Coordinates of C-alpha atoms in Angstrom, one line a residue:
M1264 CA -40.3 1.4 42.9
Q1265 CA -41.1 2.7 46.5
L1266 CA -43.8 0.7 46.4
L1267 CA -43.3 -2.7 46.5
Y1268 CA -41.4 -2.4 50.2
P1269 CA -39.8 -4.3 52.4
L1270 CA -39.0 -6.2 48.9
H1271 CA -36.9 -3.8 46.5
W1272 CA -36.7 -4.3 42.5
Q1273 CA -33.3 -6.3 42.1
G1274 CA -33.5 -5.9 38.3
I1275 CA -33.0 -3.2 35.3
Y1276 CA -34.8 -0.4 36.5
I1277 CA -34.8 3.4 34.4
P1278 CA -36.8 5.4 34.3
V1279 CA -37.4 6.8 30.1
L1280 CA -35.1 4.9 27.1
P1281 CA -33.4 6.7 24.9
Q1282 CA -34.8 5.4 21.0
E1283 CA -31.2 4.6 20.3
I1284 CA -30.2 2.6 22.8
L1285 CA -34.2 0.7 22.6
D1286 CA -33.1 -2.6 21.8
A1287 CA -32.2 -2.9 26.2
T1288 CA -35.7 -4.5 25.6
C1289 CA -34.2 -7.4 24.8
S1290 CA -31.8 -8.3 27.7
P1291 CA -32.2 -11.5 29.7
V1292 CA -32.3 -9.8 32.9
P1293 CA -35.7 -8.5 34.5
F1294 CA -36.3 -5.3 34.6
V1295 CA -38.8 -2.3 34.7
I1296 CA -38.0 0.8 31.5
G1297 CA -40.0 3.7 30.6
I1298 CA -40.5 4.7 27.0
L1299 CA -42.0 7.1 25.4
K1300 CA -45.2 6.2 22.8
Q1301 CA -44.0 7.5 20.6
H1302 CA -41.4 4.6 20.0
A1303 CA -43.8 1.6 21.6
K1304 CA -45.0 0.2 18.1
E1305 CA -41.5 -0.5 17.3
L1306 CA -41.3 -2.5 20.8
E1307 CA -44.7 -3.9 19.7
E1308 CA -42.9 -4.7 16.5
E1309 CA -39.1 -6.4 18.1
A1310 CA -39.0 -9.3 18.7
L1311 CA -39.7 -9.4 22.9
D1312 CA -39.1 -11.5 25.9
D1313 CA -42.5 -13.6 25.9
E1314 CA -42.2 -12.6 29.7
C1315 CA -42.4 -8.9 28.5
N1316 CA -45.8 -6.6 28.4
L1317 CA -46.1 -3.1 28.2
V1318 CA -47.9 -1.2 30.1
Y1319 CA -49.6 1.8 28.2
I1320 CA -50.1 4.0 32.0
A1321 CA -51.6 7.1 29.9
E1322 CA -54.5 4.4 27.6
K1323 CA -54.8 2.2 30.9
R1324 CA -54.3 -1.1 29.3
I1325 CA -51.7 -3.0 29.0
V1326 CA -49.8 -5.5 25.8
K1327 CA -49.8 -9.1 27.4
R1328 CA -47.4 -11.4 25.7
P1329 CA -48.6 -14.6 24.1
N1330 CA -47.4 -16.7 26.5
F1331 CA -48.3 -14.7 29.8
T1332 CA -49.3 -16.1 32.2
D1333 CA -51.3 -14.4 34.2
I1334 CA -50.4 -13.0 38.0
P1335 CA -52.9 -15.6 40.6
F1336 CA -54.9 -13.5 42.4
N1337 CA -57.5 -13.9 45.0
K1338 CA -60.6 -11.8 42.7
K1339 CA -62.1 -10.4 45.8
F1340 CA -59.1 -8.6 47.8
R1341 CA -58.2 -7.9 43.5
K1342 CA -61.2 -5.7 43.2
K1343 CA -60.9 -4.3 47.1
F1344 CA -57.5 -2.9 45.3
L1345 CA -59.3 -1.6 42.6
Q1346 CA -61.2 0.4 44.0
D1347 CA -59.3 2.2 46.2
L1348 CA -57.5 3.2 43.9
K1349 CA -60.4 4.5 42.1
L1350 CA -61.1 6.4 45.2
Y1351 CA -57.7 7.8 45.6
K1352 CA -57.4 9.0 42.0
G1353 CA -60.8 10.7 42.3
K1354 CA -59.1 12.3 45.1
V1355 CA -56.3 13.3 43.4
V1356 CA -58.4 14.2 39.5
K1357 CA -60.7 16.6 42.0
S1358 CA -57.8 18.9 43.3
E1359 CA -53.7 18.5 43.1
Q1360 CA -51.6 16.2 44.2
T1361 CA -50.6 17.2 48.1
S1362 CA -48.1 15.6 49.7
D1363 CA -51.0 13.1 52.1
Q1364 CA -52.3 12.2 48.7
T1365 CA -48.8 10.8 48.7
V1366 CA -48.7 9.5 51.7
E1367 CA -51.6 8.1 51.5
I1368 CA -51.4 6.3 48.2
G1369 CA -48.1 4.5 49.9
D1370 CA -50.0 3.4 52.7
M1371 CA -52.2 1.8 50.6
F1372 CA -50.1 -0.7 49.1
Y1373 CA -48.0 -0.6 52.2
Q1374 CA -51.7 -1.8 53.6
F1375 CA -51.8 -4.8 50.9
M1376 CA -48.1 -6.1 51.6
T1377 CA -48.8 -6.4 54.8
T1378 CA -52.0 -8.7 53.5
I1379 CA -49.8 -10.7 51.6
I1380 CA -46.6 -11.4 53.4
G1381 CA -47.2 -9.3 56.4
H1382 CA -47.1 -13.3 58.3
Y1383 CA -43.3 -14.0 57.2
A1384 CA -41.3 -13.6 60.4
D1385 CA -43.5 -16.7 61.5
H1386 CA -41.7 -18.8 59.0
V1387 CA -38.1 -17.4 59.4
T1388 CA -35.5 -19.4 60.6
F1389 CA -32.0 -17.9 62.0
D1390 CA -28.6 -19.8 61.7
K1391 CA -27.7 -20.3 65.2
T1392 CA -24.0 -20.2 64.0
T1393 CA -23.7 -18.3 60.8
G1394 CA -27.1 -16.0 61.4
E1395 CA -27.8 -16.6 58.5
S1396 CA -32.0 -16.4 57.9
D1397 CA -34.0 -18.7 55.5
I1398 CA -38.1 -18.7 55.6
D1399 CA -40.0 -22.6 55.5
L1400 CA -41.5 -20.8 52.0
T1401 CA -44.3 -24.4 51.9
S1402 CA -45.3 -23.3 55.4
F1403 CA -45.6 -19.0 54.1
S1404 CA -47.4 -19.8 51.6
D1405 CA -49.6 -22.5 52.8
A1406 CA -50.7 -19.8 56.2
A1407 CA -51.3 -17.0 53.6
G1408 CA -55.4 -18.5 52.7
V1409 CA -56.5 -16.7 49.4
H1410 CA -53.1 -15.2 48.5
S1411 CA -51.4 -18.1 49.0
E1412 CA -50.6 -19.3 45.0
F1413 CA -49.4 -15.7 44.5
V1414 CA -47.5 -15.7 47.3
W1415 CA -45.9 -19.0 45.8
Q1416 CA -45.6 -17.3 43.0
L1417 CA -43.2 -14.0 44.9
S1418 CA -41.9 -16.1 47.5
K1419 CA -40.3 -17.2 43.6
T1420 CA -38.5 -14.1 42.7
Q1421 CA -34.8 -13.2 44.0
M1422 CA -36.5 -9.6 45.3
F1423 CA -37.9 -11.6 47.9
S1424 CA -35.0 -14.2 48.8
S1425 CA -32.5 -10.9 48.4
F1426 CA -35.6 -9.7 51.1
V1427 CA -34.8 -13.0 53.6
Q1428 CA -31.3 -13.3 53.6
G1429 CA -31.2 -9.3 54.2
L1430 CA -33.2 -10.6 57.8
T1431 CA -30.9 -10.1 60.6
P1432 CA -32.7 -11.5 64.4
E1433 CA -33.0 -8.2 65.4
S1434 CA -34.8 -7.1 62.0
R1435 CA -36.8 -10.4 61.7
N1436 CA -40.3 -8.4 60.6
V1437 CA -39.9 -5.8 59.5
F1438 CA -43.9 -4.7 59.5
D1439 CA -44.4 -4.7 63.4
Q1440 CA -40.7 -1.9 63.5
I1441 CA -43.2 0.4 60.9
S1442 CA -46.0 -0.3 63.4
D1443 CA -44.5 0.6 66.3
D1444 CA -42.2 3.6 65.0
G1445 CA -45.8 4.9 64.5

């Protein structure tokens, strides 16, 4: 979940869900839930929400629900990002994972977020009376160029709304603050 920075997951997160409460996956709320592989078949057979997908990390496969709409993602950018992930994987396979490698993958996702939403500060305004922040979602997503469709979808999430609501004039651009801090 830390790879989403500067956004924060707003839904339910359960690293490993016990079999006894697998029906929690029928909740009508956003969630990321880990389950043991031996319980996956049981979930595949259940009437999961149409927007619920199963991701088998070890097998590198995704079981998409029939009505699931793919995330609109620029193909060139996606290809480069996946190539970078493969390079990282190659480094990890050749040696035991070190804290430097953990930082490296964190940096890669940080660069991803900077590329996708790093321009948000140009579209944020603050109410002079209340100090509340707001963002012009149309200009924000249009300014994302080839990523505009993805940014539009992301900007409609609770996670993004919470991020914008938490901004202050002093914390207007978290990407600049991190760059300044090193």
